[in-house]
PDB file of C-alpha atoms in Angstrom:
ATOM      1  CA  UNK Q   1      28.014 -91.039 211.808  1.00  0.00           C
ATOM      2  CA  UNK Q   2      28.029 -87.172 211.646  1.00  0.00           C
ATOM      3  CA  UNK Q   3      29.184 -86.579 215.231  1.00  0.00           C
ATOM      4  CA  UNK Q   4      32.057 -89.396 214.103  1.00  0.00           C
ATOM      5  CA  UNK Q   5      32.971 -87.227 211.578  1.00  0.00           C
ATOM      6  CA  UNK Q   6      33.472 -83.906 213.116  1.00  0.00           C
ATOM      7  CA  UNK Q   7      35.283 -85.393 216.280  1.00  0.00           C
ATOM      8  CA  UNK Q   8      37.772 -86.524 213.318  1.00  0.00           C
ATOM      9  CA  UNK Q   9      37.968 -83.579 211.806  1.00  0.00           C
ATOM     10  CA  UNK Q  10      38.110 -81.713 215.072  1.00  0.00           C
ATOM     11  CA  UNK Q  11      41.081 -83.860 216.053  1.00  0.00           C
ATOM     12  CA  UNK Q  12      43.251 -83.182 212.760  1.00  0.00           C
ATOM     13  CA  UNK Q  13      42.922 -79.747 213.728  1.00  0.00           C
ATOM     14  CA  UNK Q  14      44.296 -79.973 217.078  1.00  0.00           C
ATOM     15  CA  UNK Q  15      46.987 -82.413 215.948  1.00  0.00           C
ATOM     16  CA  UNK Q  16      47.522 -79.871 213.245  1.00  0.00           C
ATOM     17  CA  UNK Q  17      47.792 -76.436 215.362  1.00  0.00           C
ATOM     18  CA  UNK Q  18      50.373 -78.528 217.916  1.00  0.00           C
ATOM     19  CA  UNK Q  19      52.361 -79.009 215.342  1.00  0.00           C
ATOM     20  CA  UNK Q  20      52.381 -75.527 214.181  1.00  0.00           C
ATOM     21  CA  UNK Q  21      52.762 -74.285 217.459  1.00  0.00           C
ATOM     22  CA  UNK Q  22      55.467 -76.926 218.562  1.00  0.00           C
ATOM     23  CA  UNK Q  23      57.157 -76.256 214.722  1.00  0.00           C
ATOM     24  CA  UNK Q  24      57.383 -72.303 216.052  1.00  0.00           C
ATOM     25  CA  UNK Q  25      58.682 -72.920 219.538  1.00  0.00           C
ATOM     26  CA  UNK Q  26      61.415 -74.709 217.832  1.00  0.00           C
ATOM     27  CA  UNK Q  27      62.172 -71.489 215.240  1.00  0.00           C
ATOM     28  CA  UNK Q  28      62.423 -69.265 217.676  1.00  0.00           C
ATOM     29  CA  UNK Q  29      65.208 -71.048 219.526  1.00  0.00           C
ATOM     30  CA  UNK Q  30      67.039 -71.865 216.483  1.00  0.00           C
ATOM     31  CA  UNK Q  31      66.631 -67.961 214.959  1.00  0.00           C
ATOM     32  CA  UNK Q  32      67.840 -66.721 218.575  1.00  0.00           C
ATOM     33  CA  UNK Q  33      71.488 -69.386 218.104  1.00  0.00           C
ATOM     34  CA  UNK Q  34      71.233 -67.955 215.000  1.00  0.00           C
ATOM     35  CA  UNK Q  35      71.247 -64.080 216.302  1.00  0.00           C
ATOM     36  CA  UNK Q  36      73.580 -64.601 218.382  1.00  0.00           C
ATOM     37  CA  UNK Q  37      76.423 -66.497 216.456  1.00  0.00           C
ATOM     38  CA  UNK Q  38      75.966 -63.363 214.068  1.00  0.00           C
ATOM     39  CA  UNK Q  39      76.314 -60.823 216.731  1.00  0.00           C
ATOM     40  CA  UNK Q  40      79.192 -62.959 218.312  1.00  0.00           C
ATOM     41  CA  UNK Q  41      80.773 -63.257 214.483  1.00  0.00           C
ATOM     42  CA  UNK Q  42      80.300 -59.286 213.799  1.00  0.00           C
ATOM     43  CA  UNK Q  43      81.739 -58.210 216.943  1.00  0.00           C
ATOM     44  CA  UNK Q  44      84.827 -60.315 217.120  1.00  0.00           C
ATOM     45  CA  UNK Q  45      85.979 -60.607 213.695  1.00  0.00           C
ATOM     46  CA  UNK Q  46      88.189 -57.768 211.638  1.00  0.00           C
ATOM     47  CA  UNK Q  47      86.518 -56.508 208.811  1.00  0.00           C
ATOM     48  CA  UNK Q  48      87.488 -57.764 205.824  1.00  0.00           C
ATOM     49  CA  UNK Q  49      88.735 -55.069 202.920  1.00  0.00           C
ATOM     50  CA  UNK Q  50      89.768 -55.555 199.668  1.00  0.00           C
ATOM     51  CA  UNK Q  51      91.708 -52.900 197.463  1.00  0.00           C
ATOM     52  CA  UNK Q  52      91.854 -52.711 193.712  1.00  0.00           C
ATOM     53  CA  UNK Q  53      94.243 -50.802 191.605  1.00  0.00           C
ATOM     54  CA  UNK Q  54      92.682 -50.015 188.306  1.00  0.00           C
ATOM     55  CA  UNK Q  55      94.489 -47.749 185.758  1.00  0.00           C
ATOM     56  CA  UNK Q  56      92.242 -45.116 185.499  1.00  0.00           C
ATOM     57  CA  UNK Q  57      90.156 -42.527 187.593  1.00  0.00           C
ATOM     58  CA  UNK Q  58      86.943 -43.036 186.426  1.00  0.00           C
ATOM     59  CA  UNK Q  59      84.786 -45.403 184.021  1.00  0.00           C
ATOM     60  CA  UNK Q  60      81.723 -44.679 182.377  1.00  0.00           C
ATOM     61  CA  UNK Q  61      78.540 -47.116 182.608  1.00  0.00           C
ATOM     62  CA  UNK Q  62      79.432 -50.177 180.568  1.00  0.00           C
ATOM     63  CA  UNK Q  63      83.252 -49.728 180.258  1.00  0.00           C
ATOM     64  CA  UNK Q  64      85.353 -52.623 180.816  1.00  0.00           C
ATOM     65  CA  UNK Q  65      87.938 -52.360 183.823  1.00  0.00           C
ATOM     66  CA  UNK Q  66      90.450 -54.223 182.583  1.00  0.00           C
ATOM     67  CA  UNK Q  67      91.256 -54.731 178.721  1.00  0.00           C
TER      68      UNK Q  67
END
């Protein structure tokens, strides 16, 4: 009965680390697509800008912009 029990608890650990190992295999394709469509968006898009027009200078810390 013992050697029963630590041939099933041998194989949950082997079923376990295939998982983790097949669960990272699939990560690092999926972060690389994910690399890539970033580098692809950053190098072919404009960058976006946005002005504001307040009406003063300069604001102190808690100021409201507009009021």
């Amino acid at each position: 009965m013992k050697k029963s029990g630590q041939l099933n608890i041998f194989l949950h650990v082997v079923i376990l680390l295939s998982f983790i190992f097949g669960i990272s295999a699939q990560e690092n394709n999926r972060l690389q697509d994910i690399i890539n469509n970033l580098s692809f968006y950053t190098n072919n898009s404009p960058p976006e800008k946005v002005y504001v027009q307040t009406d003063k200078d300069t604001y102190t810390s808690g100021e409201t912009i507009f009021g």
